[in-house]
């Protein structure tokens, strides 16, 4: 199975050609970002943590380990990742776009790691 490169980028950072196929992986649209400025190829809301898990986590770094484990479990049981996996196979580079300010404690890190284990 061929796999493209997976990278991460904040939604508020300038889109670049090197981003390749850009996929928003947040359940909510990034606050204050115009759709035309985002330059997204897809929005996969269901790749994001469940609303309950997202609200519980609240981007609290002290909850990071527990959140990561819980989100990983959600991903293992997700029926919505097939289209994202297909996109990764079809493109040389896929950029998972997220809105969180804290790039060290974002669900996109967990998602990227999970996707990389699927190949």
Tab-separated table of C-alpha atoms in Angstrom:
chain	number	residue	atom	x	y	z
A	1	UNK	CA	0.000	0.000	0.000
A	2	UNK	CA	1.430	3.359	-1.063
A	3	UNK	CA	1.363	6.143	1.489
A	4	UNK	CA	1.786	9.851	1.077
A	5	UNK	CA	3.517	12.117	3.561
A	6	UNK	CA	1.308	13.391	6.388
A	7	UNK	CA	2.040	16.778	7.911
A	8	UNK	CA	0.317	19.212	10.251
A	9	UNK	CA	-0.428	22.907	9.955
A	10	UNK	CA	-2.500	25.466	11.805
A	11	UNK	CA	-5.480	26.788	9.900
A	12	UNK	CA	-4.256	30.349	10.467
A	13	UNK	CA	-0.851	29.720	8.861
A	14	UNK	CA	-0.405	30.707	5.233
A	15	UNK	CA	-1.292	27.867	2.827
A	16	UNK	CA	1.631	26.790	0.638
A	17	UNK	CA	2.018	24.580	-2.411
A	18	UNK	CA	4.088	22.175	-0.338
A	19	UNK	CA	0.964	21.500	1.787
A	20	UNK	CA	-0.414	19.277	-0.960
A	21	UNK	CA	-3.941	18.047	-0.192
A	22	UNK	CA	-5.253	20.168	2.718
A	23	UNK	CA	-7.808	18.605	5.066
A	24	UNK	CA	-9.438	20.430	7.976
A	25	UNK	CA	-9.734	17.878	10.789
A	26	UNK	CA	-11.605	20.024	13.333
A	27	UNK	CA	-15.271	19.498	14.119
A	28	UNK	CA	-15.827	23.281	14.300
A	29	UNK	CA	-14.832	25.832	11.667
A	30	UNK	CA	-11.792	27.906	12.806
A	31	UNK	CA	-12.986	31.166	14.333
A	32	UNK	CA	-12.465	34.227	12.128
A	33	UNK	CA	-11.113	32.290	9.128
A	34	UNK	CA	-12.733	32.898	5.756
A	35	UNK	CA	-13.355	29.775	3.701
A	36	UNK	CA	-11.536	31.200	0.680
A	37	UNK	CA	-8.482	31.996	2.830
A	38	UNK	CA	-8.324	28.458	4.211
A	39	UNK	CA	-7.735	26.931	0.762
A	40	UNK	CA	-8.948	23.510	1.883
A	41	UNK	CA	-9.529	20.470	-0.294
A	42	UNK	CA	-11.721	18.740	2.283
A	43	UNK	CA	-13.267	19.155	5.726
A	44	UNK	CA	-13.474	15.894	7.638
A	45	UNK	CA	-15.348	16.791	10.810
A	46	UNK	CA	-15.743	13.182	11.846
A	47	UNK	CA	-11.974	12.711	12.091
A	48	UNK	CA	-12.026	15.079	15.091
A	49	UNK	CA	-12.636	13.972	18.691
A	50	UNK	CA	-16.243	13.508	19.745
A	51	UNK	CA	-17.915	16.645	21.113
A	52	UNK	CA	-17.932	15.208	24.642
A	53	UNK	CA	-14.225	14.347	24.561
A	54	UNK	CA	-13.305	17.718	23.027
A	55	UNK	CA	-15.263	19.605	25.708
A	56	UNK	CA	-13.798	17.484	28.524
A	57	UNK	CA	-10.239	18.063	27.283
A	58	UNK	CA	-10.651	21.815	26.811
A	59	UNK	CA	-7.006	22.010	25.615
A	60	UNK	CA	-5.808	21.475	29.189
A	61	UNK	CA	-2.194	20.192	28.952
A	62	UNK	CA	-2.626	18.343	32.262
A	63	UNK	CA	-5.318	16.183	30.612
A	64	UNK	CA	-3.192	15.498	27.520
A	65	UNK	CA	-2.201	11.889	28.271
A	66	UNK	CA	-5.734	10.831	29.162
A	67	UNK	CA	-7.152	12.730	26.190
A	68	UNK	CA	-4.658	11.142	23.781
A	69	UNK	CA	-5.569	7.637	24.937
A	70	UNK	CA	-9.316	8.307	24.779
A	71	UNK	CA	-9.086	9.892	21.323
A	72	UNK	CA	-6.932	7.016	20.058
A	73	UNK	CA	-9.668	4.615	21.213
A	74	UNK	CA	-12.272	6.679	19.353
A	75	UNK	CA	-10.146	6.486	16.215
A	76	UNK	CA	-9.802	2.722	16.521
A	77	UNK	CA	-13.605	2.413	16.418
A	78	UNK	CA	-14.255	5.156	13.860
A	79	UNK	CA	-16.179	4.351	10.713
A	80	UNK	CA	-15.261	7.722	9.189
A	81	UNK	CA	-11.536	7.371	8.543
A	82	UNK	CA	-11.761	5.388	5.295
A	83	UNK	CA	-12.056	8.509	3.120
A	84	UNK	CA	-9.152	10.191	4.920
A	85	UNK	CA	-6.988	7.090	4.487
A	86	UNK	CA	-7.925	6.980	0.796
A	87	UNK	CA	-6.867	10.630	0.435
A	88	UNK	CA	-3.516	9.881	1.992
A	89	UNK	CA	-2.982	7.020	-0.440
A	90	UNK	CA	-3.919	9.178	-3.439
A	91	UNK	CA	-1.766	12.228	-2.682
A	92	UNK	CA	1.957	12.660	-2.327
A	93	UNK	CA	1.451	15.047	0.599
A	94	UNK	CA	-1.554	15.474	2.892
A	95	UNK	CA	-1.679	18.299	5.419
A	96	UNK	CA	-3.976	17.890	8.392
A	97	UNK	CA	-5.193	21.399	9.211
A	98	UNK	CA	-6.284	22.305	12.740
A	99	UNK	CA	-7.130	25.499	14.617
A	100	UNK	CA	-5.717	24.940	18.134
A	101	UNK	CA	-3.157	27.496	19.350
A	102	UNK	CA	-1.181	24.898	21.301
A	103	UNK	CA	0.492	22.812	18.616
A	104	UNK	CA	1.988	20.495	21.256
A	105	UNK	CA	-1.416	19.465	22.619
A	106	UNK	CA	-3.680	19.214	19.594
A	107	UNK	CA	-5.773	16.252	18.540
A	108	UNK	CA	-4.147	16.522	15.104
A	109	UNK	CA	-0.934	15.067	16.587
A	110	UNK	CA	-2.809	11.998	17.811
A	111	UNK	CA	-4.640	11.681	14.494
A	112	UNK	CA	-1.409	11.924	12.478
A	113	UNK	CA	0.286	9.264	14.587
A	114	UNK	CA	-2.762	6.992	14.312
A	115	UNK	CA	-2.990	7.403	10.531
A	116	UNK	CA	0.708	6.645	10.114
A	117	UNK	CA	0.189	3.283	11.837
A	118	UNK	CA	-2.537	2.313	9.365
A	119	UNK	CA	-0.102	1.656	6.512
